[in-house]
Short mmCIF file of C-alpha atoms and ligand atoms in Angstrom, two decimals:
data_model
loop_
_atom_site.label_atom_id
_atom_site.label_comp_id
_atom_site.label_asym_id
_atom_site.label_seq_id
_atom_site.Cartn_x
_atom_site.Cartn_y
_atom_site.Cartn_z
CA UNK A 1 1.46 -2.89 25.93
CA UNK A 2 4.33 -5.59 25.24
CA UNK A 3 4.47 -7.31 22.04
CA UNK A 4 4.47 -11.09 24.69
CA UNK A 5 1.37 -9.63 26.04
CA UNK A 6 -0.66 -7.87 23.20
CA UNK A 7 -0.11 -12.15 21.44
CA UNK A 8 -1.90 -13.51 24.61
CA UNK A 9 -4.46 -10.42 24.85
CA UNK A 10 -5.33 -10.70 21.30
CA UNK A 11 -5.38 -15.13 21.22
CA UNK A 12 -8.11 -14.45 24.64
CA UNK A 13 -10.04 -12.07 23.13
CA UNK A 14 -10.77 -13.72 19.65
CA UNK A 15 -11.61 -16.64 21.35
CA UNK A 16 -13.68 -15.18 23.47
CA UNK A 17 -14.81 -12.88 20.45
CA UNK A 18 -15.83 -16.47 18.71
CA UNK A 19 -16.96 -18.35 21.88
CA UNK A 20 -19.89 -15.41 21.68
CA UNK A 21 -20.75 -14.92 18.16
CA UNK A 22 -22.07 -18.61 18.36
CA UNK A 23 -23.81 -18.58 21.41
CA UNK A 24 -25.32 -15.88 20.27
CA UNK A 25 -25.97 -15.66 16.89
CA UNK A 26 -26.13 -20.02 16.01
CA UNK A 27 -27.55 -21.39 19.72
CA UNK A 28 -29.35 -18.21 20.13
CA UNK A 29 -28.59 -17.89 23.73
CA UNK A 30 -26.31 -14.35 24.77
CA UNK A 31 -23.90 -14.65 28.04
CA UNK A 32 -22.69 -11.19 27.34
CA UNK A 33 -24.42 -8.09 26.65
CA UNK A 34 -23.73 -6.61 23.60
CA UNK A 35 -22.16 -3.56 24.78
CA UNK A 36 -19.46 -5.83 26.55
CA UNK A 37 -18.85 -7.90 23.44
CA UNK A 38 -18.32 -4.74 20.80
CA UNK A 39 -15.58 -3.32 23.68
CA UNK A 40 -13.57 -6.44 23.23
CA UNK A 41 -14.46 -6.19 19.51
CA UNK A 42 -12.69 -2.67 19.42
CA UNK A 43 -10.09 -3.85 22.16
CA UNK A 44 -8.75 -5.96 19.67
CA UNK A 45 -8.66 -4.60 16.20
CA UNK A 46 -6.76 -1.81 18.60
CA UNK A 47 -4.07 -4.24 19.46
CA UNK A 48 -4.24 -5.98 15.94
CA UNK A 49 -3.50 -2.38 14.81
CA UNK A 50 -0.61 -1.21 17.01
CA UNK A 51 0.56 -5.00 15.97
CA UNK A 52 0.02 -5.64 12.43
CA UNK A 53 2.29 -9.07 11.77
CA UNK A 54 -0.55 -9.92 14.86
CA UNK A 55 -2.96 -10.02 12.57
CA UNK A 56 -4.85 -12.83 10.86
CA UNK A 57 -7.49 -13.05 8.16
CA UNK A 58 -9.78 -15.77 10.70
CA UNK A 59 -9.92 -12.87 12.56
CA UNK A 60 -12.61 -11.74 14.73
CA UNK A 61 -12.20 -7.92 13.35
CA UNK A 62 -11.90 -9.33 9.04
CA UNK A 63 -15.28 -11.40 9.13
CA UNK A 64 -16.92 -9.39 6.62
CA UNK A 65 -18.61 -11.74 4.55
CA UNK A 66 -21.99 -10.91 5.83
CA UNK A 67 -20.25 -12.64 10.12
CA UNK A 68 -22.58 -10.74 12.02
CA UNK A 69 -20.31 -9.13 13.84
CA UNK A 70 -19.34 -7.52 10.88
CA UNK A 71 -19.55 -3.86 10.97
CA UNK A 72 -19.46 -2.89 7.01
CA UNK A 73 -22.56 -2.89 5.52
CA UNK A 74 -23.40 -4.60 2.03
CA UNK A 75 -24.05 -2.74 -0.62
CA UNK A 76 -25.46 -4.29 -3.87
CA UNK A 77 -24.16 -2.13 -6.69
CA UNK A 78 -26.81 -1.13 -9.12
CA UNK A 79 -24.26 -1.12 -12.56
CA UNK A 80 -22.02 -4.33 -12.34
CA UNK A 81 -18.23 -3.42 -10.72
CA UNK A 82 -16.49 -5.30 -14.03
CA UNK A 83 -13.01 -6.31 -13.70
CA UNK A 84 -10.85 -6.07 -17.71
CA UNK A 85 -9.48 -8.80 -19.63
CA UNK A 86 -5.18 -9.26 -19.83
CA UNK A 87 -3.04 -8.21 -22.91
CA UNK A 88 0.19 -9.25 -21.59
CA UNK A 89 1.77 -7.85 -25.65
CA UNK A 90 1.34 -5.93 -28.24
CA UNK A 91 -0.14 -9.51 -30.41
CA UNK A 92 -2.93 -8.81 -27.03
CA UNK A 93 -3.60 -5.38 -27.88
CA UNK A 94 -4.20 -5.82 -32.04
CA UNK A 95 -6.28 -8.47 -31.12
CA UNK A 96 -8.45 -6.86 -28.93
CA UNK A 97 -8.90 -3.67 -31.17
CA UNK A 98 -9.76 -5.75 -34.98
CA UNK A 99 -12.20 -7.04 -32.41
CA UNK A 100 -13.60 -3.21 -31.85
CA UNK A 101 -12.73 -2.34 -35.35
CA UNK A 102 -14.82 -5.31 -36.96
CA UNK A 103 -18.65 -3.68 -34.39
CA UNK A 104 -17.08 0.37 -34.29
CA UNK A 105 -14.87 0.24 -37.72
CA UNK A 106 -13.62 3.73 -36.59
CA UNK A 107 -12.71 3.19 -33.32
CA UNK A 108 -10.49 5.68 -31.09
CA UNK A 109 -9.53 4.81 -27.59
CA UNK A 110 -8.12 6.25 -24.64
CA UNK A 111 -4.82 4.37 -22.81
CA UNK A 112 -4.49 5.64 -19.31
CA UNK A 113 -2.58 4.37 -15.72
CA UNK A 114 -4.07 1.41 -14.69
CA UNK A 115 -3.79 1.78 -10.49
CA UNK A 116 -2.76 -0.10 -8.48
CA UNK A 117 -4.27 -0.23 -5.14
CA UNK A 118 -8.00 -0.86 -4.56
CA UNK A 119 -11.54 0.41 -6.63
CA UNK A 120 -14.62 1.88 -5.30
CA UNK A 121 -17.28 3.12 -6.35
CA UNK A 122 -18.71 7.02 -5.23
CA UNK A 123 -22.65 7.70 -4.56
CA UNK A 124 -23.30 11.08 -5.36
CA UNK A 125 -27.42 12.21 -4.86
CA UNK A 126 -27.55 16.02 -5.73
CA UNK A 127 -24.15 17.08 -5.67
CA UNK A 128 -23.61 15.58 -1.96
CA UNK A 129 -21.75 12.04 -1.42
CA UNK A 130 -23.64 9.06 -0.24
CA UNK A 131 -21.99 6.56 -0.14
CA UNK A 132 -18.31 4.56 -1.35
CA UNK A 133 -17.73 1.89 -1.95
CA UNK A 134 -15.66 -1.31 -2.05
CA UNK A 135 -15.76 -3.07 -5.28
CA UNK A 136 -16.69 -7.01 -3.46
CA UNK A 137 -16.90 -9.17 -5.94
CA UNK A 138 -18.25 -7.22 -8.52
CA UNK A 139 -22.01 -7.03 -7.83
CA UNK A 140 -21.37 -6.84 -4.33
CA UNK A 141 -19.74 -4.34 -1.95
CA UNK A 142 -18.65 -3.12 1.52
CA UNK A 143 -20.42 -0.32 2.88
CA UNK A 144 -17.14 1.85 3.92
CA UNK A 145 -18.58 5.49 3.55
CA UNK A 146 -16.63 6.25 7.27
CA UNK A 147 -13.28 5.45 5.40
CA UNK A 148 -14.54 7.13 2.02
CA UNK A 149 -14.87 10.51 3.64
CA UNK A 150 -11.49 10.35 5.48
CA UNK A 151 -9.40 10.00 2.01
CA UNK A 152 -9.42 14.19 1.11
CA UNK A 153 -9.00 13.65 -2.49
CA UNK A 154 -12.64 12.84 -2.87
CA UNK A 155 -15.34 15.95 -2.70
CA UNK A 156 -18.19 15.72 -0.37
CA UNK A 157 -19.74 18.15 -2.60
CA UNK A 158 -19.94 18.45 -6.35
CA UNK A 159 -22.15 20.16 -8.56
CA UNK A 160 -25.43 20.74 -7.47
CA UNK A 161 -27.19 20.71 -10.79
CA UNK A 162 -25.81 17.17 -10.69
CA UNK A 163 -28.63 14.85 -9.99
CA UNK A 164 -27.34 11.78 -9.56
CA UNK A 165 -23.53 10.68 -10.06
CA UNK A 166 -22.04 7.29 -9.28
CA UNK A 167 -18.53 7.28 -10.26
CA UNK A 168 -15.68 4.53 -9.88
CA UNK A 169 -12.33 5.00 -8.88
CA UNK A 170 -9.02 3.14 -7.68
CA UNK A 171 -7.27 4.50 -3.99
CA UNK A 172 -4.11 4.41 -3.33
CA UNK A 173 -1.06 4.77 -0.46
CA UNK A 174 0.86 7.58 -2.25
CA UNK A 175 4.30 5.78 -2.70
CA UNK A 176 5.95 8.19 -0.67
CA UNK A 177 3.67 7.08 2.38
CA UNK A 178 4.07 4.16 1.91
CA UNK A 179 7.57 3.36 2.52
CA UNK A 180 7.29 6.12 5.82
CA UNK A 181 4.85 3.20 6.99
CA UNK A 182 7.06 0.58 6.21
CA UNK A 183 10.21 2.06 8.07
CA UNK A 184 8.13 2.80 10.49
CA UNK A 185 6.66 -1.27 10.95
CA UNK A 186 10.27 -1.99 10.01
CA UNK A 187 11.47 -0.28 13.24
CA UNK A 188 8.64 -1.69 15.40
CA UNK A 189 9.92 -4.86 14.54
CA UNK A 190 6.46 -5.65 12.57
CA UNK A 191 6.03 -7.09 9.34
CA UNK A 192 5.90 -4.15 6.76
CA UNK A 193 3.22 -4.21 4.18
CA UNK A 194 3.49 -6.20 1.24
CA UNK A 195 3.25 -3.48 -1.40
CA UNK A 196 1.19 -0.49 -1.32
CA UNK A 197 -2.09 -2.24 -3.14
CA UNK A 198 -1.60 -3.84 0.48
CA UNK A 199 -1.87 -1.49 2.55
CA UNK A 200 -4.71 0.55 0.53
CA UNK A 201 -6.88 -2.23 1.10
CA UNK A 202 -5.83 -2.82 5.14
CA UNK A 203 -6.35 0.60 5.97
CA UNK A 204 -9.37 1.51 3.08
CA UNK A 205 -11.19 -1.69 5.48
CA UNK A 206 -10.19 -0.59 9.18
CA UNK A 207 -13.58 -0.92 11.27
CA UNK A 208 -12.18 2.45 12.60
CA UNK A 209 -12.04 5.09 10.55
CA UNK A 210 -9.52 6.89 12.56
CA UNK A 211 -6.60 5.24 11.57
CA UNK A 212 -7.34 5.15 7.66
CA UNK A 213 -7.30 9.38 7.72
CA UNK A 214 -4.12 8.45 9.34
CA UNK A 215 -2.40 6.71 6.57
CA UNK A 216 -3.21 9.29 4.22
CA UNK A 217 -4.92 7.36 1.28
CA UNK A 218 -5.68 9.43 -2.11
CA UNK A 219 -7.76 9.03 -5.25
CA UNK A 220 -7.51 8.36 -9.03
CA UNK A 221 -11.63 8.46 -10.51
CA UNK A 222 -11.73 6.81 -13.97
CA UNK A 223 -14.78 6.39 -15.02
CA UNK A 224 -18.46 7.38 -14.55
CA UNK A 225 -20.71 4.62 -14.44
CA UNK A 226 -23.94 6.63 -14.19
CA UNK A 227 -25.03 10.36 -14.56
CA UNK A 228 -28.21 12.16 -14.68
CA UNK A 229 -26.03 13.99 -17.50
CA UNK A 230 -25.29 13.03 -20.84
CA UNK A 231 -22.15 12.69 -22.39
CA UNK A 232 -21.17 11.13 -25.66
CA UNK A 233 -16.95 10.52 -24.95
CA UNK A 234 -15.10 9.55 -21.77
CA UNK A 235 -12.60 11.94 -22.01
CA UNK A 236 -14.83 14.25 -22.17
CA UNK A 237 -16.68 12.46 -18.63
CA UNK A 238 -12.61 11.88 -17.09
CA UNK A 239 -13.24 16.01 -17.73
CA UNK A 240 -16.12 17.05 -16.37
CA UNK A 241 -15.33 14.50 -13.25
CA UNK A 242 -11.56 16.72 -13.43
CA UNK A 243 -13.54 19.96 -12.82
CA UNK A 244 -15.63 18.54 -10.67
CA UNK A 245 -12.68 18.76 -8.02
CA UNK A 246 -12.43 15.00 -8.91
CA UNK A 247 -8.42 13.48 -9.38
CA UNK A 248 -8.62 11.78 -12.15
CA UNK A 249 -6.48 9.28 -14.16
CA UNK A 250 -3.46 11.48 -14.84
CA UNK A 251 -1.99 11.19 -18.51
CA UNK A 252 -4.60 9.87 -20.30
CA UNK A 253 -4.47 10.19 -24.58
CA UNK A 254 -7.11 9.73 -27.52
CA UNK A 255 -5.10 7.48 -29.75
CA UNK A 256 -6.22 5.75 -33.00
CA UNK A 257 -3.94 3.82 -33.98
CA UNK A 258 -2.71 0.58 -32.72
CA UNK A 259 1.12 2.46 -32.75
CA UNK A 260 -0.51 5.28 -31.14
CA UNK A 261 -1.89 2.71 -28.59
CA UNK A 262 1.43 0.92 -28.52
CA UNK A 263 3.62 3.39 -27.99
CA UNK A 264 1.32 5.56 -24.75
CA UNK A 265 1.79 1.99 -23.40
CA UNK A 266 5.61 2.06 -23.26
CA UNK A 267 5.29 5.27 -22.30
CA UNK A 268 3.27 5.30 -19.46
CA UNK A 269 5.76 2.22 -19.02
CA UNK A 270 8.81 4.22 -19.18
CA UNK A 271 7.68 7.37 -16.66
CA UNK A 272 6.72 4.55 -13.61
CA UNK A 273 9.15 5.02 -11.56
CA UNK A 274 8.88 8.86 -10.90
CA UNK A 275 5.31 8.83 -10.29
CA UNK A 276 4.48 9.06 -6.63
CA UNK A 277 2.15 6.22 -7.17
CA UNK A 278 1.75 2.34 -8.32
CA UNK A 279 1.20 1.04 -11.61
CA UNK A 280 0.11 -2.10 -12.28
CA UNK A 281 -0.97 -2.26 -16.60
CA UNK A 282 -1.94 0.77 -18.86
CA UNK A 283 -5.71 0.59 -19.77
CA UNK A 284 -7.44 1.34 -23.74
CA UNK A 285 -10.87 1.84 -23.66
CA UNK A 286 -13.31 2.54 -26.07
CA UNK A 287 -13.45 6.28 -25.81
CA UNK A 288 -17.21 6.60 -27.36
CA UNK A 289 -19.87 5.59 -24.59
CA UNK A 290 -22.62 4.87 -27.55
CA UNK A 291 -20.12 2.49 -28.48
CA UNK A 292 -19.07 0.96 -25.68
CA UNK A 293 -22.91 0.05 -25.05
CA UNK A 294 -22.61 -1.67 -28.73
CA UNK A 295 -20.45 -3.34 -27.37
CA UNK A 296 -21.39 -4.96 -24.42
CA UNK A 297 -19.51 -7.48 -22.23
CA UNK A 298 -19.30 -11.55 -22.00
CA UNK A 299 -20.24 -12.67 -18.97
CA UNK A 300 -16.55 -11.59 -17.62
CA UNK A 301 -15.27 -9.02 -19.06
CA UNK A 302 -16.44 -5.44 -20.63
CA UNK A 303 -15.52 -5.60 -24.95
CA UNK A 304 -14.67 -2.49 -25.02
CA UNK A 305 -11.73 -2.10 -22.56
CA UNK A 306 -8.52 -4.26 -22.04
CA UNK A 307 -5.61 -4.42 -19.17
CA UNK A 308 -1.97 -4.32 -20.71
CA UNK A 309 0.18 -6.07 -17.88
CA UNK A 310 4.01 -5.02 -17.75
CA UNK A 311 6.43 -7.55 -17.67
CA UNK A 312 7.87 -7.22 -13.71
CA UNK A 313 12.08 -6.72 -13.83
CA UNK A 314 13.58 -9.16 -12.29
CA UNK A 315 17.89 -9.36 -12.32
CA UNK A 316 20.38 -11.08 -11.19
CA UNK A 317 23.42 -10.09 -10.05
CA UNK A 318 26.18 -10.90 -6.67
CA UNK A 319 25.87 -10.44 -2.94
CA UNK A 320 28.85 -8.79 -2.43
CA UNK A 321 28.35 -8.11 1.23
CA UNK A 322 25.64 -8.42 3.68
CA UNK A 323 25.65 -5.30 6.23
CA UNK A 324 23.31 -5.19 9.81
CA UNK A 325 21.88 -2.36 11.29
CA UNK A 326 20.67 -0.62 14.15
CA UNK A 327 17.22 0.34 13.75
CA UNK A 328 15.82 2.82 16.94
CA UNK A 329 13.55 0.70 18.37
CA UNK A 330 17.44 -1.89 18.69
CA UNK A 331 16.06 -4.33 16.02
CA UNK A 332 18.79 -5.16 14.05
CA UNK A 333 18.27 -5.37 10.63
CA UNK A 334 20.21 -6.72 7.36
CA UNK A 335 20.98 -5.60 4.32
CA UNK A 336 21.67 -7.15 1.19
CA UNK A 337 25.04 -5.33 -1.07
CA UNK A 338 25.09 -6.20 -5.05
CA UNK A 339 26.54 -5.12 -7.39
CA UNK A 340 24.54 -2.85 -8.82
CA UNK A 341 21.54 -3.19 -11.33
CA UNK A 342 19.31 -1.24 -13.16
CA UNK A 343 15.85 -2.08 -12.16
CA UNK A 344 12.63 -0.60 -12.80
CA UNK A 345 14.51 3.38 -14.03
CA UNK A 346 16.55 3.51 -11.23
CA UNK A 347 20.01 2.11 -9.90
CA UNK A 348 19.45 -0.49 -7.79
CA UNK A 349 22.18 -1.63 -4.90
CA UNK A 350 20.86 -2.63 -2.03
CA UNK A 351 17.38 -4.60 -0.44
CA UNK A 352 16.66 -5.55 3.16
CA UNK A 353 16.63 -9.02 4.07
CA UNK A 354 14.32 -8.52 7.48
CA UNK A 355 15.19 -10.93 9.75
CA UNK A 356 17.01 -13.96 9.61
CA UNK A 357 14.31 -16.95 9.41
CA UNK A 358 14.51 -14.31 6.03
CA UNK A 359 17.72 -15.68 5.51
CA UNK A 360 17.38 -18.65 6.13
CA UNK A 361 14.91 -19.31 4.49
CA UNK A 362 16.10 -18.32 0.94
CA UNK A 363 19.94 -19.60 2.73
CA UNK A 364 21.52 -16.54 0.97
CA UNK A 365 25.11 -16.12 1.28
CA UNK A 366 27.74 -13.54 0.51
CA UNK A 367 28.92 -14.66 -3.13
CA UNK A 368 25.75 -15.47 -3.98
CA UNK A 369 24.07 -14.78 -7.54
CA UNK A 370 20.93 -13.19 -6.18
CA UNK A 371 17.88 -12.65 -8.44
CA UNK A 372 16.54 -8.85 -7.39
CA UNK A 373 13.00 -7.21 -8.27
CA UNK A 374 11.53 -4.32 -6.57
CA UNK A 375 7.88 -5.48 -5.04
CA UNK A 376 4.86 -2.93 -6.03
CA UNK A 377 7.55 -1.60 -7.79
CA UNK A 378 9.80 0.40 -4.74
CA UNK A 379 11.46 -1.55 -2.79
CA UNK A 380 13.94 -4.14 -4.09
CA UNK A 381 13.96 -7.28 -3.42
CA UNK A 382 16.41 -9.89 -3.29
CA UNK A 383 13.47 -13.39 -3.95
CA UNK A 384 16.15 -16.04 -5.21
CA UNK A 385 19.95 -16.78 -3.76
CA UNK A 386 21.81 -19.99 -6.11
CA UNK A 387 25.34 -20.11 -7.77
CA UNK A 388 26.63 -20.95 -3.97
CA UNK A 389 30.54 -20.09 -3.37
CA UNK A 390 32.63 -23.42 -2.38
CA UNK A 391 33.50 -23.22 1.64
CA UNK A 392 30.30 -20.64 1.65
CA UNK A 393 27.75 -20.98 4.36
CA UNK A 394 24.35 -19.60 5.56
CA UNK A 395 24.83 -15.13 6.35
CA UNK A 396 24.22 -15.26 10.76
CA UNK A 397 23.24 -12.39 12.08
CA UNK A 398 25.71 -11.00 14.77
CA UNK A 399 25.46 -11.91 18.74
CA UNK A 400 26.80 -9.06 19.43
CA UNK A 401 25.44 -5.18 18.28
CA UNK A 402 27.61 -4.35 15.82
CA UNK A 403 26.70 -0.50 17.71
CA UNK A 404 27.60 -0.65 21.32
CA UNK A 405 29.01 -4.38 21.44
CA UNK A 406 26.00 -5.90 23.46
CA UNK A 407 25.18 -9.32 23.05
CA UNK A 408 21.90 -9.30 21.51
CA UNK A 409 18.01 -10.46 22.26
CA UNK A 410 15.69 -12.45 21.01
CA UNK A 411 12.62 -11.34 22.72
CA UNK A 412 9.79 -14.55 22.86
CA UNK A 413 7.92 -14.35 19.54
CA UNK A 414 9.09 -12.84 17.84
CA UNK A 415 11.35 -12.86 14.67
CA UNK A 416 14.04 -9.76 14.84
CA UNK A 417 16.77 -9.87 16.92
CA UNK A 418 16.88 -6.57 19.30
CA UNK A 419 20.35 -4.71 20.94
CA UNK A 420 18.04 -3.72 24.70
CA UNK A 421 20.38 -1.48 25.81
CA UNK A 422 19.59 2.00 26.67
CA UNK A 423 22.98 3.12 26.09
CA UNK A 424 22.79 2.27 22.35
CA UNK A 425 24.65 4.58 19.93
CA UNK A 426 23.72 3.84 17.20
CA UNK A 427 19.39 3.74 18.24
CA UNK A 428 20.01 7.45 20.20
CA UNK A 429 20.88 8.57 16.62
CA UNK A 430 18.26 6.51 14.83
CA UNK A 431 15.89 8.27 17.25
CA UNK A 432 16.31 11.53 16.72
CA UNK A 433 16.62 11.38 13.01
CA UNK A 434 12.93 9.65 13.63
CA UNK A 435 12.34 12.53 16.18
CA UNK A 436 13.22 15.52 13.18
CA UNK A 437 11.90 13.71 10.76
CA UNK A 438 8.54 13.95 8.06
CA UNK A 439 6.82 11.47 9.95
CA UNK A 440 6.95 13.14 13.11
CA UNK A 441 8.44 16.66 14.23
CA UNK A 442 8.91 17.47 10.61
CA UNK A 443 11.46 19.39 11.71
CA UNK A 444 13.44 21.97 8.30
CA UNK A 445 16.75 21.36 8.07
CA UNK A 446 17.70 18.52 10.91
CA UNK A 447 18.72 16.03 8.53
CA UNK A 448 20.66 12.70 9.38
CA UNK A 449 23.96 14.74 7.88
CA UNK A 450 23.47 17.22 10.57
CA UNK A 451 22.27 15.94 13.34
CA UNK A 452 25.53 13.41 12.58
CA UNK A 453 27.12 16.35 13.20
CA UNK A 454 25.48 17.93 16.68
CA UNK A 455 26.68 14.48 17.46
CA UNK A 456 29.97 14.28 16.73
CA UNK A 457 30.56 17.53 18.18
CA UNK A 458 29.26 16.63 22.12
CA UNK A 459 26.08 18.69 21.28
CA UNK A 460 23.41 16.43 21.33
CA UNK A 461 22.26 12.77 23.18
CA UNK A 462 18.79 12.47 22.87
CA UNK A 463 16.10 14.43 21.65
CA UNK A 464 15.85 16.75 25.42
CA UNK A 465 18.97 17.95 24.12
CA UNK A 466 17.60 19.06 20.49
CA UNK A 467 15.42 22.09 22.91
CA UNK A 468 18.91 23.24 24.24
CA UNK A 469 20.67 23.87 20.89
CA UNK A 470 21.94 27.40 21.02
CA UNK A 471 22.66 29.82 18.08
CA UNK A 472 26.59 30.22 19.16
CA UNK A 473 26.60 26.02 18.87
CA UNK A 474 24.82 25.49 15.10
CA UNK A 475 27.15 28.16 13.24
CA UNK A 476 30.42 26.07 15.11
CA UNK A 477 28.52 23.20 12.09
CA UNK A 478 29.51 23.33 8.18
CA UNK A 479 26.40 22.29 7.22
CA UNK A 480 24.03 25.29 9.09
CA UNK A 481 24.30 28.18 7.77
ZN1 LIG B 501 23.22 -1.08 20.65
#
């Protein structure tokens, strides 16, 4: 279905669903069958999955707060799933540790990564996973068992000797998967996920668990909430959970002094860029479980743990150029090219500018001083443009395709400009690259460089040509041995 058609259909389905839901629940006067209602809801969910940029908070598919059409049941947590107090400096950490030491003089702490994802509770009875739920407001969450079951690293069965086990973890989307999905969304002219956390939350709270399964989510379990086994320390529980087959918080270290704690926090901070997942801080927790009980909680936070938040890194640099590329679906994508800067451990010199609206909103001009940061510590983005040079103008995307020269079009309701020429060379090239890529056919050894050679030699013009390649032709390429 075309984007504009989908938009109309979605609007129709939403108003029908809302109207009928009102008739049923408020006026107790349904005019359609439940199955008809469910079918419309299902169709709407499918369309919103296909066109995520059309998904909005007020859609009937998103009414989970006890609304009648919600497919997520409410779960009341046996233990309150607390959130943590934040620390932003060494002083905040010292204040926390001295408060703890007042009650527990020889306190031992564990420092671990704070994974940036969605907090969930996993419940096992007699070794079987019986329920998975979201944190919600800490007291009441949503039953997402079906979706949780699709996450490969969550064991469905554990050592049957354990009668009761409740573990808390953070579901996240690995950076690699996130980047692949965002690329896909950009190629389709959709609004991409903002960061891996949004992507994980959106993927986990899907009505259709098979969509969740496709998103390749993962989990790190970071706390044993309740268990029929007894343990004396947090690090013991993590070792136990690991032995049961769970992915547990990576890099957990036991520390005594403030210096040791700060060194570990810094070490985690420096490792961020190289991690396969996104973190939004480090957590410092009291190791002894009995001492945790001594300290207890305020009405908001546990007194035995604190979250250290790393400051967001923003750099200023000069915008040198804006390059316009053509994606495999013909979408024109402007990319900012700036003086290289160091950000979150890597050198960055390019950032995607999405579309003309994005450029207009910030009034981006070549020669500007731009502020760059990494969204979710992964994707560089421009957040501000200043110091316009005299005589400069807001950058405008071209009227003609930079690859084939055909006029570009702006489809109604779309923010993107597209080249709609089916013979556009750059679109064809991108299509072949995508076809061979990991997210699609995953053809070993057929990377962009080899594909460029195949095209330049006239061996390949479209995907179908890949199937008629001969050994003789391939051996003439210098990248293939
Ligand atoms: Zn073109």
